[in-house]
C-alpha cells in the first residue's frame, strides 16, 4: 500500500499557518500536512526524535517541505542546512514561503539548495493561488529523487 505523501509545513505564525492550510484545502490538495511551529520541532520531525520518535520508526522524508525563514529557536536557514546535510532528506523539495524580500535571504537559500523561494502574498486570494501552484507543481508534476530512490534501480 503506498504511503501518504506528507507535506511538512514549518510556520510559526498562526495566521499564516491557517491561510496556508486553507489554501491547500481549497485547492483540493488533501495530503497529510504536519505543522512544525519552530525550527527545533521541524528537525525533530525529520529525524524522528522528541514527540516524533514513534513516527515511522525514525527519520522521515516528506514529499514537500514548505519552510518559513523567520522561526523561533532555530531559524529557517539553519533548518535548510540541516535538511541538505541529512541522508534521508537531502533531495526532498524545499520551498521557502516567507515574508522576507531581503536579497541575502534569497541568495543564501539558493546557495543552500532550496528549490523555490516564494514571498508570501498579502492578499488572501493571491495567497491561496500561490499555495495552489506550489501544491500542484511540487506534489503532482515534479518527479523528486526521493521517489526514484525508493524503488528498485533499473537500467534502460
PDB file of C-alpha atoms in Angstrom:
ATOM      1  CA  UNK A   1       0.000   0.000   0.000  1.00  0.00           C
ATOM      2  CA  UNK A   2       1.569   3.370  -0.972  1.00  0.00           C
ATOM      3  CA  UNK A   3       2.372   5.798   1.812  1.00  0.00           C
ATOM      4  CA  UNK A   4       0.548   9.095   2.070  1.00  0.00           C
ATOM      5  CA  UNK A   5       2.568  11.921   0.605  1.00  0.00           C
ATOM      6  CA  UNK A   6       3.191  14.176   3.582  1.00  0.00           C
ATOM      7  CA  UNK A   7       3.764  17.911   3.430  1.00  0.00           C
ATOM      8  CA  UNK A   8       5.824  19.375   6.260  1.00  0.00           C
ATOM      9  CA  UNK A   9       4.754  22.974   6.871  1.00  0.00           C
ATOM     10  CA  UNK A  10       7.210  24.855   9.076  1.00  0.00           C
ATOM     11  CA  UNK A  11       5.429  28.041  10.155  1.00  0.00           C
ATOM     12  CA  UNK A  12       5.320  29.865  13.485  1.00  0.00           C
ATOM     13  CA  UNK A  13       2.669  32.466  12.611  1.00  0.00           C
ATOM     14  CA  UNK A  14      -0.811  31.017  13.354  1.00  0.00           C
ATOM     15  CA  UNK A  15      -2.481  33.272  10.762  1.00  0.00           C
ATOM     16  CA  UNK A  16      -0.064  32.235   8.000  1.00  0.00           C
ATOM     17  CA  UNK A  17      -0.411  28.598   9.048  1.00  0.00           C
ATOM     18  CA  UNK A  18      -4.208  28.857   8.792  1.00  0.00           C
ATOM     19  CA  UNK A  19      -4.027  30.597   5.400  1.00  0.00           C
ATOM     20  CA  UNK A  20      -1.616  28.006   4.020  1.00  0.00           C
ATOM     21  CA  UNK A  21      -3.759  25.099   5.239  1.00  0.00           C
ATOM     22  CA  UNK A  22      -6.894  26.759   3.835  1.00  0.00           C
ATOM     23  CA  UNK A  23      -5.096  27.341   0.540  1.00  0.00           C
ATOM     24  CA  UNK A  24      -4.182  23.667   0.273  1.00  0.00           C
ATOM     25  CA  UNK A  25      -7.697  22.509   1.188  1.00  0.00           C
ATOM     26  CA  UNK A  26      -9.485  24.994  -1.102  1.00  0.00           C
ATOM     27  CA  UNK A  27      -7.357  23.719  -3.946  1.00  0.00           C
ATOM     28  CA  UNK A  28      -8.111  20.071  -3.101  1.00  0.00           C
ATOM     29  CA  UNK A  29      -4.604  19.224  -2.002  1.00  0.00           C
ATOM     30  CA  UNK A  30      -5.582  16.569   0.502  1.00  0.00           C
ATOM     31  CA  UNK A  31      -2.168  15.283   1.564  1.00  0.00           C
ATOM     32  CA  UNK A  32      -1.452  14.829   5.241  1.00  0.00           C
ATOM     33  CA  UNK A  33       0.085  18.091   6.476  1.00  0.00           C
ATOM     34  CA  UNK A  34       2.342  18.056   9.502  1.00  0.00           C
ATOM     35  CA  UNK A  35       2.877  21.500  11.033  1.00  0.00           C
ATOM     36  CA  UNK A  36       6.079  22.333  12.897  1.00  0.00           C
ATOM     37  CA  UNK A  37       5.908  25.688  14.652  1.00  0.00           C
ATOM     38  CA  UNK A  38       9.633  26.243  15.164  1.00  0.00           C
ATOM     39  CA  UNK A  39      12.927  25.038  13.748  1.00  0.00           C
ATOM     40  CA  UNK A  40      13.606  22.536  16.527  1.00  0.00           C
ATOM     41  CA  UNK A  41      10.217  20.878  16.007  1.00  0.00           C
ATOM     42  CA  UNK A  42      10.900  20.646  12.250  1.00  0.00           C
ATOM     43  CA  UNK A  43      14.273  18.988  12.810  1.00  0.00           C
ATOM     44  CA  UNK A  44      12.777  16.613  15.381  1.00  0.00           C
ATOM     45  CA  UNK A  45      10.093  15.585  12.886  1.00  0.00           C
ATOM     46  CA  UNK A  46      12.633  14.994  10.126  1.00  0.00           C
ATOM     47  CA  UNK A  47      14.931  12.993  12.420  1.00  0.00           C
ATOM     48  CA  UNK A  48      12.131  11.108  14.156  1.00  0.00           C
ATOM     49  CA  UNK A  49      13.102  12.449  17.582  1.00  0.00           C
ATOM     50  CA  UNK A  50      11.271  14.015  20.536  1.00  0.00           C
ATOM     51  CA  UNK A  51       7.500  13.995  20.029  1.00  0.00           C
ATOM     52  CA  UNK A  52       8.075  12.241  16.680  1.00  0.00           C
ATOM     53  CA  UNK A  53      10.224   9.349  17.958  1.00  0.00           C
ATOM     54  CA  UNK A  54       7.456   6.796  17.317  1.00  0.00           C
ATOM     55  CA  UNK A  55       6.602   8.060  13.843  1.00  0.00           C
ATOM     56  CA  UNK A  56       7.521   5.502  11.164  1.00  0.00           C
ATOM     57  CA  UNK A  57      10.331   4.169  13.305  1.00  0.00           C
ATOM     58  CA  UNK A  58      12.627   7.154  12.899  1.00  0.00           C
ATOM     59  CA  UNK A  59      13.661   9.666  10.293  1.00  0.00           C
ATOM     60  CA  UNK A  60      11.076  10.594   7.681  1.00  0.00           C
ATOM     61  CA  UNK A  61      11.163  12.207   4.265  1.00  0.00           C
ATOM     62  CA  UNK A  62       8.109  14.281   3.452  1.00  0.00           C
ATOM     63  CA  UNK A  63       7.111  14.752  -0.171  1.00  0.00           C
ATOM     64  CA  UNK A  64       7.479  18.519   0.243  1.00  0.00           C
ATOM     65  CA  UNK A  65       8.760  20.902   2.899  1.00  0.00           C
ATOM     66  CA  UNK A  66       7.259  24.404   2.995  1.00  0.00           C
ATOM     67  CA  UNK A  67       9.603  26.422   5.189  1.00  0.00           C
ATOM     68  CA  UNK A  68       9.379  29.887   6.709  1.00  0.00           C
ATOM     69  CA  UNK A  69      12.680  31.647   7.391  1.00  0.00           C
ATOM     70  CA  UNK A  70      11.855  33.687  10.476  1.00  0.00           C
ATOM     71  CA  UNK A  71      11.331  30.951  13.084  1.00  0.00           C
ATOM     72  CA  UNK A  72      11.854  30.729  16.832  1.00  0.00           C
ATOM     73  CA  UNK A  73      14.565  28.519  18.392  1.00  0.00           C
ATOM     74  CA  UNK A  74      16.269  27.614  15.095  1.00  0.00           C
ATOM     75  CA  UNK A  75      15.741  29.816  12.029  1.00  0.00           C
ATOM     76  CA  UNK A  76      14.751  28.572   8.591  1.00  0.00           C
ATOM     77  CA  UNK A  77      18.255  28.906   7.124  1.00  0.00           C
ATOM     78  CA  UNK A  78      19.606  26.551   9.804  1.00  0.00           C
ATOM     79  CA  UNK A  79      16.728  24.126   9.180  1.00  0.00           C
ATOM     80  CA  UNK A  80      17.514  24.215   5.450  1.00  0.00           C
ATOM     81  CA  UNK A  81      21.195  23.485   6.178  1.00  0.00           C
ATOM     82  CA  UNK A  82      20.126  20.536   8.304  1.00  0.00           C
ATOM     83  CA  UNK A  83      17.821  19.221   5.568  1.00  0.00           C
ATOM     84  CA  UNK A  84      20.515  19.371   2.907  1.00  0.00           C
ATOM     85  CA  UNK A  85      23.037  17.592   5.167  1.00  0.00           C
ATOM     86  CA  UNK A  86      20.575  14.809   6.016  1.00  0.00           C
ATOM     87  CA  UNK A  87      20.901  11.455   4.307  1.00  0.00           C
ATOM     88  CA  UNK A  88      17.113  11.000   4.470  1.00  0.00           C
ATOM     89  CA  UNK A  89      16.065  14.464   3.305  1.00  0.00           C
ATOM     90  CA  UNK A  90      18.835  15.912   1.171  1.00  0.00           C
ATOM     91  CA  UNK A  91      16.764  15.525  -2.013  1.00  0.00           C
ATOM     92  CA  UNK A  92      13.388  16.478  -0.547  1.00  0.00           C
ATOM     93  CA  UNK A  93      11.950  19.522  -2.336  1.00  0.00           C
ATOM     94  CA  UNK A  94      12.031  22.578  -0.082  1.00  0.00           C
ATOM     95  CA  UNK A  95      10.046  25.714  -0.843  1.00  0.00           C
ATOM     96  CA  UNK A  96      10.734  28.823   1.206  1.00  0.00           C
ATOM     97  CA  UNK A  97       7.435  30.626   1.863  1.00  0.00           C
ATOM     98  CA  UNK A  98       8.311  33.786   3.735  1.00  0.00           C
ATOM     99  CA  UNK A  99       7.605  37.471   4.090  1.00  0.00           C
ATOM    100  CA  UNK A 100      11.304  38.268   3.667  1.00  0.00           C
ATOM    101  CA  UNK A 101      12.362  40.011   0.481  1.00  0.00           C
ATOM    102  CA  UNK A 102      15.931  40.510   1.681  1.00  0.00           C
ATOM    103  CA  UNK A 103      18.364  39.721  -1.128  1.00  0.00           C
ATOM    104  CA  UNK A 104      20.752  37.950   1.267  1.00  0.00           C
ATOM    105  CA  UNK A 105      17.964  35.570   2.369  1.00  0.00           C
ATOM    106  CA  UNK A 106      17.134  34.747  -1.241  1.00  0.00           C
ATOM    107  CA  UNK A 107      20.781  34.220  -2.244  1.00  0.00           C
ATOM    108  CA  UNK A 108      21.665  32.164   0.834  1.00  0.00           C
ATOM    109  CA  UNK A 109      18.568  29.996   0.415  1.00  0.00           C
ATOM    110  CA  UNK A 110      19.516  29.132  -3.160  1.00  0.00           C
ATOM    111  CA  UNK A 111      23.157  28.601  -2.200  1.00  0.00           C
ATOM    112  CA  UNK A 112      21.953  26.047   0.347  1.00  0.00           C
ATOM    113  CA  UNK A 113      19.853  24.206  -2.224  1.00  0.00           C
ATOM    114  CA  UNK A 114      16.307  25.479  -1.819  1.00  0.00           C
ATOM    115  CA  UNK A 115      14.091  24.504  -4.751  1.00  0.00           C
ATOM    116  CA  UNK A 116      11.953  27.657  -4.766  1.00  0.00           C
ATOM    117  CA  UNK A 117      11.674  30.931  -2.873  1.00  0.00           C
ATOM    118  CA  UNK A 118       8.206  32.483  -2.654  1.00  0.00           C
ATOM    119  CA  UNK A 119       7.301  35.709  -0.905  1.00  0.00           C
ATOM    120  CA  UNK A 120       4.026  35.394   1.000  1.00  0.00           C
ATOM    121  CA  UNK A 121       1.361  37.409  -0.786  1.00  0.00           C
ATOM    122  CA  UNK A 122      -0.584  39.833   1.416  1.00  0.00           C
ATOM    123  CA  UNK A 123      -3.936  39.380  -0.333  1.00  0.00           C
ATOM    124  CA  UNK A 124      -5.864  36.221   0.660  1.00  0.00           C
ATOM    125  CA  UNK A 125      -6.789  35.317  -2.932  1.00  0.00           C
ATOM    126  CA  UNK A 126      -3.190  35.758  -4.068  1.00  0.00           C
ATOM    127  CA  UNK A 127      -2.022  33.687  -1.094  1.00  0.00           C
ATOM    128  CA  UNK A 128      -4.352  30.778  -1.896  1.00  0.00           C
ATOM    129  CA  UNK A 129      -3.378  30.961  -5.569  1.00  0.00           C
ATOM    130  CA  UNK A 130       0.323  30.789  -4.636  1.00  0.00           C
ATOM    131  CA  UNK A 131      -0.328  27.771  -2.377  1.00  0.00           C
ATOM    132  CA  UNK A 132      -2.316  26.101  -5.169  1.00  0.00           C
ATOM    133  CA  UNK A 133       0.575  26.449  -7.594  1.00  0.00           C
ATOM    134  CA  UNK A 134       3.062  25.201  -5.008  1.00  0.00           C
ATOM    135  CA  UNK A 135       0.995  22.130  -4.320  1.00  0.00           C
ATOM    136  CA  UNK A 136       0.145  21.363  -7.916  1.00  0.00           C
ATOM    137  CA  UNK A 137       3.726  21.592  -9.128  1.00  0.00           C
ATOM    138  CA  UNK A 138       5.644  20.022  -6.241  1.00  0.00           C
ATOM    139  CA  UNK A 139       3.166  17.252  -5.425  1.00  0.00           C
ATOM    140  CA  UNK A 140       1.723  16.341  -8.814  1.00  0.00           C
ATOM    141  CA  UNK A 141       4.128  17.353 -11.570  1.00  0.00           C
ATOM    142  CA  UNK A 142       7.588  17.244 -10.039  1.00  0.00           C
ATOM    143  CA  UNK A 143       9.463  13.920 -10.019  1.00  0.00           C
ATOM    144  CA  UNK A 144      11.664  14.106  -6.931  1.00  0.00           C
ATOM    145  CA  UNK A 145      14.798  11.991  -6.474  1.00  0.00           C
ATOM    146  CA  UNK A 146      13.297  10.584  -3.255  1.00  0.00           C
ATOM    147  CA  UNK A 147      10.563   8.934  -5.337  1.00  0.00           C
ATOM    148  CA  UNK A 148      13.058   7.354  -7.716  1.00  0.00           C
ATOM    149  CA  UNK A 149      15.368   6.201  -4.928  1.00  0.00           C
ATOM    150  CA  UNK A 150      12.573   4.362  -3.090  1.00  0.00           C
ATOM    151  CA  UNK A 151      12.044   1.864  -5.879  1.00  0.00           C
ATOM    152  CA  UNK A 152      14.431  -0.649  -7.414  1.00  0.00           C
ATOM    153  CA  UNK A 153      17.116   0.768  -9.664  1.00  0.00           C
ATOM    154  CA  UNK A 154      16.894  -0.446 -13.250  1.00  0.00           C
ATOM    155  CA  UNK A 155      18.861   0.368 -16.341  1.00  0.00           C
ATOM    156  CA  UNK A 156      17.226   1.476 -19.546  1.00  0.00           C
TER     157      UNK A 156
END
